[in-house]
Short mmCIF file of C-alpha atoms and ligand atoms in Angstrom, two decimals:
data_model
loop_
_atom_site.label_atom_id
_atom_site.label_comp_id
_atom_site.label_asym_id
_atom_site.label_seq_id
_atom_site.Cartn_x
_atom_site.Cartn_y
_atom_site.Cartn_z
CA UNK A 215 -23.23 -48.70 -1.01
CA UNK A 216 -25.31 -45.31 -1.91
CA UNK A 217 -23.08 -43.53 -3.91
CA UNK A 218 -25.35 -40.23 -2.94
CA UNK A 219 -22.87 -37.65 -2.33
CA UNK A 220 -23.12 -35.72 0.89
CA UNK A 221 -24.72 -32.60 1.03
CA UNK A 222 -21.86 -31.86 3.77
CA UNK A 223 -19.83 -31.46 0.65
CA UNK A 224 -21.06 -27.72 0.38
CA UNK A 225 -19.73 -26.80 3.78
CA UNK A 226 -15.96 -27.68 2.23
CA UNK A 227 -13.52 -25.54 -0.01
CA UNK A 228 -15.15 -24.54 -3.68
CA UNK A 229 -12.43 -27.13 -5.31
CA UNK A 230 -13.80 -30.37 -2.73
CA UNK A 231 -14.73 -33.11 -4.73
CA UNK A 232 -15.14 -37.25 -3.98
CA UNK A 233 -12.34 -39.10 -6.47
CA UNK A 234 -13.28 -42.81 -7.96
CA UNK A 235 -11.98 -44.10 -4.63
CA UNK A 236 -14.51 -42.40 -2.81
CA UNK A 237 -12.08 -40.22 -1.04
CA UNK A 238 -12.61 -35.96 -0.40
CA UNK A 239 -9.96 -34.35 -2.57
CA UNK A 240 -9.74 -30.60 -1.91
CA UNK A 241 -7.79 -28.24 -4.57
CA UNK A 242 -6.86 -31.60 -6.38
CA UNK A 243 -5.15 -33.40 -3.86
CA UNK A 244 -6.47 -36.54 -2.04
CA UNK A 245 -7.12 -35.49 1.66
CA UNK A 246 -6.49 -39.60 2.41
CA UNK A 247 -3.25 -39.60 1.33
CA UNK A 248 -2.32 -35.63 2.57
CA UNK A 249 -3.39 -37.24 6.04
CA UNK A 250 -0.91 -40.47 5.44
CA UNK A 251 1.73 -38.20 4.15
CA UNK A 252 1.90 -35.55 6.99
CA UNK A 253 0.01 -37.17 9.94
CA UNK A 254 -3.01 -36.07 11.32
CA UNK A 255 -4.27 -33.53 12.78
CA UNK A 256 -3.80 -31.72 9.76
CA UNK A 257 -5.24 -28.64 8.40
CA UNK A 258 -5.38 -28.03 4.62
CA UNK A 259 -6.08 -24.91 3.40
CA UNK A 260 -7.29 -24.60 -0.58
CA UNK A 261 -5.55 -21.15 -1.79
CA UNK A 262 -8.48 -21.37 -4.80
CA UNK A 263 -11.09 -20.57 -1.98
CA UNK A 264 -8.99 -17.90 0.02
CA UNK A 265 -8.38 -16.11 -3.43
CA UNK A 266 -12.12 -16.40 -4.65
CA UNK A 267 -13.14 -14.91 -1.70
CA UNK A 268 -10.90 -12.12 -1.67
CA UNK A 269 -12.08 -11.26 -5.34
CA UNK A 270 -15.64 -11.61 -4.21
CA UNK A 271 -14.85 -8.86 -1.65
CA UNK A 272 -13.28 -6.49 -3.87
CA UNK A 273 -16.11 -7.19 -6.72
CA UNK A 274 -19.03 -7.17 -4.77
CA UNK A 275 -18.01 -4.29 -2.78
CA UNK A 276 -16.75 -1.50 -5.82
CA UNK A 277 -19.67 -2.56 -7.55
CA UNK A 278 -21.87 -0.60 -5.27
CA UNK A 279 -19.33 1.76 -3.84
CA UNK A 280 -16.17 2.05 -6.22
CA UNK A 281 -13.96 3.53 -3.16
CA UNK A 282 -13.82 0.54 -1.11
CA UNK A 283 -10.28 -0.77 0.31
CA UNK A 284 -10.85 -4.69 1.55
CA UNK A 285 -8.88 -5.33 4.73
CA UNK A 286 -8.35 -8.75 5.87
CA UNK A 287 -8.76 -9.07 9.76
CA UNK A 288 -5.49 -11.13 10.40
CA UNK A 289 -6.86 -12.44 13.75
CA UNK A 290 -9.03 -15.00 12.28
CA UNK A 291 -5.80 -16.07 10.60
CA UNK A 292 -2.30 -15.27 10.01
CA UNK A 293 1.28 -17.00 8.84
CA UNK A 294 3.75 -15.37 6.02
CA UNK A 295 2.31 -17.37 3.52
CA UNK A 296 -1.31 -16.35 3.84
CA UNK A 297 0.21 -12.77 4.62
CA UNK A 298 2.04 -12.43 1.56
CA UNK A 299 -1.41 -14.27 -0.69
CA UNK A 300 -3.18 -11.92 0.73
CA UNK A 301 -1.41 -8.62 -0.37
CA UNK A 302 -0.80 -10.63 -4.29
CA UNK A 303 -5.10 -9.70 -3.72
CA UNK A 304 -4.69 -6.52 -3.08
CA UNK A 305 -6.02 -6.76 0.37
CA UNK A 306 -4.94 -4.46 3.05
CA UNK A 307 -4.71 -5.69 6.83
CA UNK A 308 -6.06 -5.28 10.19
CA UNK A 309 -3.21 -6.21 12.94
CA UNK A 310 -4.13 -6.06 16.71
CA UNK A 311 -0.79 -6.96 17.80
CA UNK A 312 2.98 -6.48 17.29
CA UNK A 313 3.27 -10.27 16.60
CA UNK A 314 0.72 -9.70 13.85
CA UNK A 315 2.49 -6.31 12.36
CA UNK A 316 5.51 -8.70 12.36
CA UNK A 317 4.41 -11.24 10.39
CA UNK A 318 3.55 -8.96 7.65
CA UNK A 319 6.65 -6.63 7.80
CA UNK A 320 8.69 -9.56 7.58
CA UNK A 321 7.21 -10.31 3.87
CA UNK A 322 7.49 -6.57 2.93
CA UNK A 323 3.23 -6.25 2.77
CA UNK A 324 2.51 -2.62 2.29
CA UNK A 325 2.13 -1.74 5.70
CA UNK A 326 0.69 1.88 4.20
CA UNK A 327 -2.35 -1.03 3.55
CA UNK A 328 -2.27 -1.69 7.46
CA UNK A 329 -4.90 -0.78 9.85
CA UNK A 330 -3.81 -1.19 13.89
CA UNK A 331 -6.44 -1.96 16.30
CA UNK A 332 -7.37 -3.59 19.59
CA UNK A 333 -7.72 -1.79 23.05
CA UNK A 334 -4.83 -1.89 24.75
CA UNK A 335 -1.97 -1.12 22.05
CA UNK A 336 1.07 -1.22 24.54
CA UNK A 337 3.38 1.43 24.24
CA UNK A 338 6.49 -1.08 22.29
CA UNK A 339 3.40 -2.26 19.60
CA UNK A 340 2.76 1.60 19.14
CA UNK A 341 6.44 1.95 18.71
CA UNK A 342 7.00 -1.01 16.38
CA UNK A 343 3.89 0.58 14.27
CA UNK A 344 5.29 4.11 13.94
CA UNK A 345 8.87 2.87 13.21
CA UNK A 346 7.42 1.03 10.20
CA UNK A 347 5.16 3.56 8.80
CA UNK A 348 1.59 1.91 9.58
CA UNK A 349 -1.02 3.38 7.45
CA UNK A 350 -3.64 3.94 10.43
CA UNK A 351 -3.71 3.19 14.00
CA UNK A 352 -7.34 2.75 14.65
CA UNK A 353 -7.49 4.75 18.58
CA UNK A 354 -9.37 2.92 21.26
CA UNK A 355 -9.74 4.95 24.18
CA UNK A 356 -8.24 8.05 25.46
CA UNK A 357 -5.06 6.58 27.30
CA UNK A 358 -4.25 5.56 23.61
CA UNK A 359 -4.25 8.73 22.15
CA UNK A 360 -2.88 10.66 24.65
CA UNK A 361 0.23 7.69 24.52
CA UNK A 362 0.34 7.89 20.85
CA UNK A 363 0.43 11.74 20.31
CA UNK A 364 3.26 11.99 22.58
CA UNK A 365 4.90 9.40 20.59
CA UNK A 366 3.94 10.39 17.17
CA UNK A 367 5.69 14.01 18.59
CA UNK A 368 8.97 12.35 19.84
CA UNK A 369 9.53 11.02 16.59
CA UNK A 370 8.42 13.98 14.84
CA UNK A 371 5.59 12.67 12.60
CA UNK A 372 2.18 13.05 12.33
CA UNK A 373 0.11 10.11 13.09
CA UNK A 374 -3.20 9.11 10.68
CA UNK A 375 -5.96 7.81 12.84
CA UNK A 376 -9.69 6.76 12.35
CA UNK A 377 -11.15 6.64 15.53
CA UNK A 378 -13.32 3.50 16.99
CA UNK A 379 -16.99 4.84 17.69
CA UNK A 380 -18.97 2.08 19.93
CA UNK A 381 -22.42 2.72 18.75
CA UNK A 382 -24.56 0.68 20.81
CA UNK A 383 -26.50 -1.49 18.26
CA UNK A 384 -26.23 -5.30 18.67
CA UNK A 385 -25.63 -7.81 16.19
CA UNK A 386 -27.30 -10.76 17.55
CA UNK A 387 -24.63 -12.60 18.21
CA UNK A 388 -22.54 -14.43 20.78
CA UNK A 389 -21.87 -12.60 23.68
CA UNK A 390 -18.01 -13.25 23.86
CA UNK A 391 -17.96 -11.83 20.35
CA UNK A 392 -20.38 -8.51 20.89
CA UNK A 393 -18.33 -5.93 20.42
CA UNK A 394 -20.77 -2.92 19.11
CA UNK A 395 -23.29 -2.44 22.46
CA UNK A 396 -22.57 -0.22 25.38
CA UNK A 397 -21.14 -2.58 27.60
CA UNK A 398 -18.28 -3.22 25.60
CA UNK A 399 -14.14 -2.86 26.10
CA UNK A 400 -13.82 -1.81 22.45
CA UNK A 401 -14.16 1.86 21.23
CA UNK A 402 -15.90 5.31 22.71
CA UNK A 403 -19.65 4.63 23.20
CA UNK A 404 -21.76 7.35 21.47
CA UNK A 405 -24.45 7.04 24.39
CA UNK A 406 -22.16 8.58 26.89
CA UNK A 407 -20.50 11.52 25.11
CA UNK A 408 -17.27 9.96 25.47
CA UNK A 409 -16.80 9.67 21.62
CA UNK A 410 -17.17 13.61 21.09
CA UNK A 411 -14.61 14.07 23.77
CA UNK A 412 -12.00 11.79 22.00
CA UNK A 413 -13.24 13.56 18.64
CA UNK A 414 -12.25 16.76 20.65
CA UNK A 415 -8.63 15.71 21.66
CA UNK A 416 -7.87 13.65 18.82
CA UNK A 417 -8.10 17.06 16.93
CA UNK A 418 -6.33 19.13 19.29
CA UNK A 419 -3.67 16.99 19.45
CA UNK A 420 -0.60 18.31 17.91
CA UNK A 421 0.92 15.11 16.15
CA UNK A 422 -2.25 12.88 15.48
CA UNK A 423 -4.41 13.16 12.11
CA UNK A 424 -8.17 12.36 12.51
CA UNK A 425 -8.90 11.22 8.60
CA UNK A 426 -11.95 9.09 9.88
CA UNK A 427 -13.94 6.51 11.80
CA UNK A 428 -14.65 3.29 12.63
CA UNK A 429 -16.93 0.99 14.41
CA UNK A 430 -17.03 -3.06 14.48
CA UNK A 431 -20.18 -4.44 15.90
CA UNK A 432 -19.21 -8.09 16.60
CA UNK A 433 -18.96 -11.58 15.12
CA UNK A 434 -20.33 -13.53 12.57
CA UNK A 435 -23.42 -11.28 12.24
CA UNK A 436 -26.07 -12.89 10.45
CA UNK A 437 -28.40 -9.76 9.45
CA UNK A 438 -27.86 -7.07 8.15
CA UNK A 439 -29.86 -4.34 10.14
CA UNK A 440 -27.45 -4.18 12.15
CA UNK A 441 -24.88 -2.36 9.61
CA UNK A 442 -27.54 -0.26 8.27
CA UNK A 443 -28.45 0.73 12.13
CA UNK A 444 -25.24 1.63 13.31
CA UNK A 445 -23.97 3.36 9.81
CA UNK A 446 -26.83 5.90 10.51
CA UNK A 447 -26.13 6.18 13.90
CA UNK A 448 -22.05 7.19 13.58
CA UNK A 449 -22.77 9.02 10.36
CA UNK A 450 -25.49 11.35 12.39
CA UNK A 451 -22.67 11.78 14.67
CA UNK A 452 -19.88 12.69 12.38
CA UNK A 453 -22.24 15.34 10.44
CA UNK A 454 -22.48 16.81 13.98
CA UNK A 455 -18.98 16.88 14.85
CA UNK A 456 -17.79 17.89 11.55
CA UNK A 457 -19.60 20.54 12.12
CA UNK A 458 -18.20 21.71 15.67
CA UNK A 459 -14.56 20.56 14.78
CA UNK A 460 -12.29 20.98 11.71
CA UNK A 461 -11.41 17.97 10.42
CA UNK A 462 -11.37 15.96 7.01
CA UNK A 463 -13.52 13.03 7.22
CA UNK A 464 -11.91 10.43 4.62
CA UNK A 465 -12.08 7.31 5.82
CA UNK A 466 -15.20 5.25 7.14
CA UNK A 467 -14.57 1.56 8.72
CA UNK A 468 -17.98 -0.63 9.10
CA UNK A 469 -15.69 -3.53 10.37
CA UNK A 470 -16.17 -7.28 10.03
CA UNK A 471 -18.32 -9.68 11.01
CA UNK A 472 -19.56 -11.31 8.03
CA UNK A 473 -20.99 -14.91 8.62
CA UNK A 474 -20.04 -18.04 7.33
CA UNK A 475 -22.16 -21.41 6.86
CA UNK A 476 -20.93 -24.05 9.22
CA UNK A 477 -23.69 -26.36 9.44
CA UNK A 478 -26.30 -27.48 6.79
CA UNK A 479 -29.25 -25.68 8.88
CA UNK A 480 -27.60 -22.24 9.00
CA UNK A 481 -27.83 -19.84 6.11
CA UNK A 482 -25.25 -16.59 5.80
CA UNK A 483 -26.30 -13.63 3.87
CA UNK A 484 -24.31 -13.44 0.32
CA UNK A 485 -21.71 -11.12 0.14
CA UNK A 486 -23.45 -9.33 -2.23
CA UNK A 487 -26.51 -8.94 0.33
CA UNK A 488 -23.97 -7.50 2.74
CA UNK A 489 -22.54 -4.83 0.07
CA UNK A 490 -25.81 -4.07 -1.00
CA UNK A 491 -26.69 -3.37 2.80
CA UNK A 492 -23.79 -1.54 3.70
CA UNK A 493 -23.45 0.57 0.84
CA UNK A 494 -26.78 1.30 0.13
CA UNK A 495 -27.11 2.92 3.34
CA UNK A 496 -23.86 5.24 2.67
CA UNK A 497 -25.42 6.33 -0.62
CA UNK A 498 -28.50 7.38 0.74
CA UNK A 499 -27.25 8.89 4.09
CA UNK A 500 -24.10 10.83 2.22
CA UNK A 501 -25.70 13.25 0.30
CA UNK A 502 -28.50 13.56 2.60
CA UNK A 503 -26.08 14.60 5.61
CA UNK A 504 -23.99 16.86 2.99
CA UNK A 505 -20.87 14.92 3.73
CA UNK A 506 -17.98 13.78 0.84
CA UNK A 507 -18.09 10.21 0.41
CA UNK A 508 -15.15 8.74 2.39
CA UNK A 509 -12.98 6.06 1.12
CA UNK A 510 -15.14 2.65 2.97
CA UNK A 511 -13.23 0.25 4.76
CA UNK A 512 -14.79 -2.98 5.37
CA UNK A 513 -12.56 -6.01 7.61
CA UNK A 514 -13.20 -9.36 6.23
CA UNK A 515 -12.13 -12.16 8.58
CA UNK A 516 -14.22 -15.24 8.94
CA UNK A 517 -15.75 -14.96 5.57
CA UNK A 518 -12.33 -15.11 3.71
CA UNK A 519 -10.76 -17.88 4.87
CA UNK A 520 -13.23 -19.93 6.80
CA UNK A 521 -14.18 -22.56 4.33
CA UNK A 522 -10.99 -22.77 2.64
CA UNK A 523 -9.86 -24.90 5.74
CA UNK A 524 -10.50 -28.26 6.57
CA UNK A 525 -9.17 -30.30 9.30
CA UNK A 526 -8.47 -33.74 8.80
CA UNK A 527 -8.36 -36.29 11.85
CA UNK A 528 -7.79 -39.80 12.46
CA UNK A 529 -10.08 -42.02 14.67
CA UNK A 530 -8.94 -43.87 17.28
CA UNK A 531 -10.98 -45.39 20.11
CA UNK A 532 -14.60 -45.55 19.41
CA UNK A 533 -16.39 -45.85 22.84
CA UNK A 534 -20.29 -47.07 22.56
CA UNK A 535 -22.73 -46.92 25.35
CA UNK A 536 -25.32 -48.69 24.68
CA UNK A 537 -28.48 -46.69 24.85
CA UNK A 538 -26.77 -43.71 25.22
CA UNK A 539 -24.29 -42.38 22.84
CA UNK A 540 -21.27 -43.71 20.26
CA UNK A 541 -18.45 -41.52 21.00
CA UNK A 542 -15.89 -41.86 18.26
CA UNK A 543 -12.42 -40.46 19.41
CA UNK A 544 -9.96 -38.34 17.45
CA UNK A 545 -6.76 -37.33 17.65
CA UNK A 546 -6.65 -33.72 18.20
CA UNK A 547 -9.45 -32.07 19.66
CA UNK A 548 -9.63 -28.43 21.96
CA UNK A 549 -6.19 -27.75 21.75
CA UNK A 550 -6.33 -27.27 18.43
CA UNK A 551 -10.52 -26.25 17.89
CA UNK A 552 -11.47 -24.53 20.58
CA UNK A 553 -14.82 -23.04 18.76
CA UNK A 554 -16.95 -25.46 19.81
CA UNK A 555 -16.00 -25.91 23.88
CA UNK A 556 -15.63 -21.84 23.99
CA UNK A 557 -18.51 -21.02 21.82
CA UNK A 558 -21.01 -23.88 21.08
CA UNK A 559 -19.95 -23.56 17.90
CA UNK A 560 -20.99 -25.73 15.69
CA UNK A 561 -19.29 -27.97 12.84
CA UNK A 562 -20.50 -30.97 10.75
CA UNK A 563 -18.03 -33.77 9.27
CA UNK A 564 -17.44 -36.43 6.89
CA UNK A 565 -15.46 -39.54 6.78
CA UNK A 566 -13.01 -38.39 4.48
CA UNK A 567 -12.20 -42.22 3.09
CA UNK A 568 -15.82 -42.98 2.50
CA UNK A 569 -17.47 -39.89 1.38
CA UNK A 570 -19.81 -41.72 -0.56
CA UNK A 571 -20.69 -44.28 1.40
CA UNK A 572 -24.26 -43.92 3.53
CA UNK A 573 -24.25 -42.22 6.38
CA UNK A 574 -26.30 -44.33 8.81
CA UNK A 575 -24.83 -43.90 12.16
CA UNK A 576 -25.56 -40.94 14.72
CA UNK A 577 -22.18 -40.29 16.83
CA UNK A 578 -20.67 -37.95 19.21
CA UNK A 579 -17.08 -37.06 17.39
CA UNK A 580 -14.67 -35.64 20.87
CA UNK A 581 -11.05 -35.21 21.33
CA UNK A 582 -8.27 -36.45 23.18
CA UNK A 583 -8.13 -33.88 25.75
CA UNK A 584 -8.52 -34.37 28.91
CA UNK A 585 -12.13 -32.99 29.50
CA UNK A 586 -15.73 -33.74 29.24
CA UNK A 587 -16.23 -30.37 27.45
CA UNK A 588 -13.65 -31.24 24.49
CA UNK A 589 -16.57 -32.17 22.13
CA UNK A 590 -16.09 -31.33 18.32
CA UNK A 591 -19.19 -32.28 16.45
CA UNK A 592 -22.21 -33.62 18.75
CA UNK A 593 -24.77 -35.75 17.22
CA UNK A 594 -23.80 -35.98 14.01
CA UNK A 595 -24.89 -38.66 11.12
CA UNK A 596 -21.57 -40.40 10.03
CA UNK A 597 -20.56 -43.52 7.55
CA UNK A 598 -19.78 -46.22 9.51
CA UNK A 599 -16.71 -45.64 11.28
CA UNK A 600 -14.13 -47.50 12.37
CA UNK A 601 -10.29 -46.87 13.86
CA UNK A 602 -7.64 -45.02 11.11
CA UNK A 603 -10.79 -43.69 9.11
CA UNK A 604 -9.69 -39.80 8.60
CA UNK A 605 -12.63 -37.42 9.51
CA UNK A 606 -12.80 -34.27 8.04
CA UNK A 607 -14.02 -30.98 9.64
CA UNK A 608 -15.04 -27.97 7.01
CA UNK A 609 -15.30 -24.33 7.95
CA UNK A 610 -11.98 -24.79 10.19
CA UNK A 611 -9.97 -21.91 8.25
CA UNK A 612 -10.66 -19.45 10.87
CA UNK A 613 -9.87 -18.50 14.55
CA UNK A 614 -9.36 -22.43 15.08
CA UNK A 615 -5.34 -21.65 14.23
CA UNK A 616 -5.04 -18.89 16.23
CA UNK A 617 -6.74 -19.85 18.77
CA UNK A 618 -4.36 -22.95 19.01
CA UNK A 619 -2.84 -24.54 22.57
CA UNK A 620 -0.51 -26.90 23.84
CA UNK A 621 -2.94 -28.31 26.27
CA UNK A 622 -2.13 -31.28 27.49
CA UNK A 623 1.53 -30.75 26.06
CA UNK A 624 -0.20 -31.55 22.30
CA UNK A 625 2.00 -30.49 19.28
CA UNK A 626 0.24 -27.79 17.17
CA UNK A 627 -0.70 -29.47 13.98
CA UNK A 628 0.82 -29.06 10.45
CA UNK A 629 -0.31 -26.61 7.66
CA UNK A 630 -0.94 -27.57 4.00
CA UNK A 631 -1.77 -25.34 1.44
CA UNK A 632 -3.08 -27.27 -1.75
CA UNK A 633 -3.64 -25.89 -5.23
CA UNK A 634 -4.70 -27.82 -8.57
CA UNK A 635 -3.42 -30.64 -7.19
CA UNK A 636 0.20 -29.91 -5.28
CA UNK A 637 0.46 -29.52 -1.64
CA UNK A 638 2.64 -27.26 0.13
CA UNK A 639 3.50 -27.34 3.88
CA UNK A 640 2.86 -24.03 4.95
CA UNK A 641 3.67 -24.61 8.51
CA UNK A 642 5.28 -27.98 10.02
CA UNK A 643 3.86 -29.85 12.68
CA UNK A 644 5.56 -28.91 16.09
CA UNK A 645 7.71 -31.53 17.91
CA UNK A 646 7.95 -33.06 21.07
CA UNK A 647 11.47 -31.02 20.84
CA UNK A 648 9.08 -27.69 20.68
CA UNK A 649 7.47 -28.17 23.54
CA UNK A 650 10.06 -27.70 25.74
CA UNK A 651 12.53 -25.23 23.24
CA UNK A 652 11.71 -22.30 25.20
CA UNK A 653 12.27 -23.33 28.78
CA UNK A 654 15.26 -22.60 30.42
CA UNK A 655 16.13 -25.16 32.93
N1 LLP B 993 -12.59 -6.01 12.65
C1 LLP B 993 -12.46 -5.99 13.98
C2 LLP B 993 -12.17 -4.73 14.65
C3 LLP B 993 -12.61 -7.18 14.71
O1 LLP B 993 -12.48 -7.17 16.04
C4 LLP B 993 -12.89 -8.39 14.03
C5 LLP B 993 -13.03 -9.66 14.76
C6 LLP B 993 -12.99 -8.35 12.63
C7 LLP B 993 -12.84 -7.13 11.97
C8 LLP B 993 -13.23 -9.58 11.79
O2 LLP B 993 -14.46 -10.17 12.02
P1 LLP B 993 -14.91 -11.38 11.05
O3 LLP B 993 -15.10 -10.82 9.67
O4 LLP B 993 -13.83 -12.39 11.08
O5 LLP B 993 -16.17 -11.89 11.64
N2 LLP B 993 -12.76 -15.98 17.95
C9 LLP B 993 -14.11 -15.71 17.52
C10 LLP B 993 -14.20 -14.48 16.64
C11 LLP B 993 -13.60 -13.24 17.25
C12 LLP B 993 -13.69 -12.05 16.34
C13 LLP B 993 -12.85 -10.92 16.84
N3 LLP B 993 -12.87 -9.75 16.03
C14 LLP B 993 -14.67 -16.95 16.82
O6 LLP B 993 -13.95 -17.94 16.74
O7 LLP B 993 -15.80 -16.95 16.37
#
């Protein structure tokens, strides 16, 4: 036995550590015995991680520019118990759906805190979001505003709103997540003069309150060009307008999109890097464009909870052809990871039993669906492996949830949250029951 331990050990929650037994424990719990106690697939989430990251935010970010609110981007994960750990950080939100604004209303977060976006709000989600008081409805396009005005005046309010600028600078990225070049369905492209038109209405408009802007370029971005690009680019733009149109500008959203590490050969920029970046080019460009610094609004998905989530596995069949490849099968898969199939994203893993035992043996790690494409981890060094070892996959905390199915009629997994060494089911593993609770005949 080489009792090196893995360098894969980075990749997992800040708390992951190997126990005399040899076994990953994350936030003081054995992941061996969380994966005997509440079946596999199971994904464990260390609340240590989530709430270092949110700090790191809220540090890193005020140290450069004191007026910064941190909004958590929901999509990349959401339940009422991360909901309600996120607003004990101070955090405000960004909901794209009614489902979303639900979960959050329903544990009292400050939905003043709450920022609305996506590109086709329907008219019941715009409803839901005025009803409750949402801080600011983040206006797509110009059916939007035209839909939300009207309501905004039948319930005899007036609307805040930062308006989504698409400023055609791309983050390098993959194209399903590109959201900031020309050809996009998000936000009012500055290259076609369709931005100053919705800057035009949105301040005409009786019931709706322009108090800023916003632009989100895509996801994860690895540089950091691409901020400082598109910051001067929509801040040019606002000095302009600001000085055609009356309005206050107060708020300024730069978006998400900050990377994670998933793999030992990738490297993220710190947060700190990413502050510096983004903040650095406000401070210059502020002054020099004789604005008022706005309040800055930056959307932290990924980068919050992605490493505090780990999914844990158990092998069954191990299929070998000789020459070829060792495919060692597991028993979730797609359904419940989609990253990889949709994205080529890619993860790394450890045997979560033997985590410090050598790992000698190159394998192919897929799922249980039913398709050639359900791949989790290709070509990966491994410990020996054998049927009932647990795998486990870091950097699973976000969009894999979310992005969940019942393909192939598979339960959704369970939830554990884990914290100096007590586990808490944050969300139990569906049933058979489940699957069919919702039809009708
Ligand atoms: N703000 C807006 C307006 C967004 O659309 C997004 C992500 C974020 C913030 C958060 O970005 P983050 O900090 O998490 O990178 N399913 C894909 C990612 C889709 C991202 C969608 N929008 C994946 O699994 O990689």
């Amino acid at each position: 036995m080489n009792t090196k331990i893995s360098p894969k050990l980075s990749l997992f929650p800040l708390t992951a550590e190997v126990n005399s037994q040899g076994h990953l424990c994350i936030g003081g719990c054995d992941t061996v015995d969380l994966a005997e106690e509440l079946s596999t697939p199971l994904y464990v989430f260390d609340e240590f991680t989530i709430r270092h990251k949110c700090r790191q935010f809220i540090a890193e970010f005020h140290k450069y520019y004191p007026n910064t609110l941190v909004i958590y981007a929901s999509k990349a994960f959401l339940n009422r118990a991360l909901a309600a750990l996120i607003d004990q950080e101070g955090l405000g939100l960004d909901v794209v759906s009614g489902g979303e604004l639900t979960i959050a209303h329903s544990v009292d977060f400050p939905l003043s805190k709450v920022y609305f976006h996506g590109n086709n709000k329907t008219l019941e989600e715009l409803e839901l979001a005025l009803d409750w008081n949402i801080g600011r409805v983040v206006v797509d396009n110009l059916y939007e505003l035209e839909l939300l005005d009207k309501l905004a005046y039948e319930k005899g309010i007036k609307q805040d709103i930062l308006v989504r600028i698409t400023p055609g600078v791309d983050p390098h990225t993959h194209k399903y997540t590109t959201t900031g070049t020309l050809d996009s369905k998000f936000g009012f492209p500055l290259a076609t003069e369709q931005a100053e038109e919705a800057v035009s209405q949105a301040t005409s408009a009786s019931n709706i309150n322009l108090v800023g802007f916003h632009f989100h370029l895509g996801s994860p971005i690895f540089e950091l060009e691409p901020y400082r690009l598109a910051i001067e680019l929509v801040l040019s733009f606002i000095r302009q307008m600001k000085r055609k149109y009356s309005f206050q500008f107060d708020e300024f959203g730069v978006g998400g999109g900050f990377a994670v590490r998933y793999s030992l050969d990738s490297k993220a920029p710190d947060v700190a890097e990413y502050a510096q970046a983004i903040a650095g080019k406000l401070n210059e460009l502020i002054p020099q464009f004789e604005l008022d610094h706005p309040k800055l609004i930056i959307e932290p998905g990924r980068r919050i909870v992605a490493q505090a989530g780990v999914a844990l596995y158990k092998v069954g069949a191990i299929k070998e052809i000789p020459g070829i490849r060792k495919y060692i099968c597991i028993d979730g898969g797609m359904s419940d990871n989609i990253r990889p199939a949709l994205y080529g994203a890619k993860h790394e893993a450890l045997v979560a039993n033997k985590v410090l035992e050598e790992e000698r043996e190159i394998v192919t790690i897929t799922g249980k669906l039913c398709e050639s494409g359900d791949i989790l981890v290709s070509d990966t060094n491994l410990a020996l492996v054998f049927p009932n070892d647990i795998i486990a996959v870091p950097g699973c905390g976000a969009y894999s949830i979310p992005m969940w199915s019942n393909y192939n009629a598979l339960p959704r997994p369970a939830i554990t949250m884990v914290n100096e060494g007590k586990a808490t089911l944050i969300r139990r593993r569906e049933t058979y029951q489940d699957l069919m609770s919702l039809d009708t005949i």
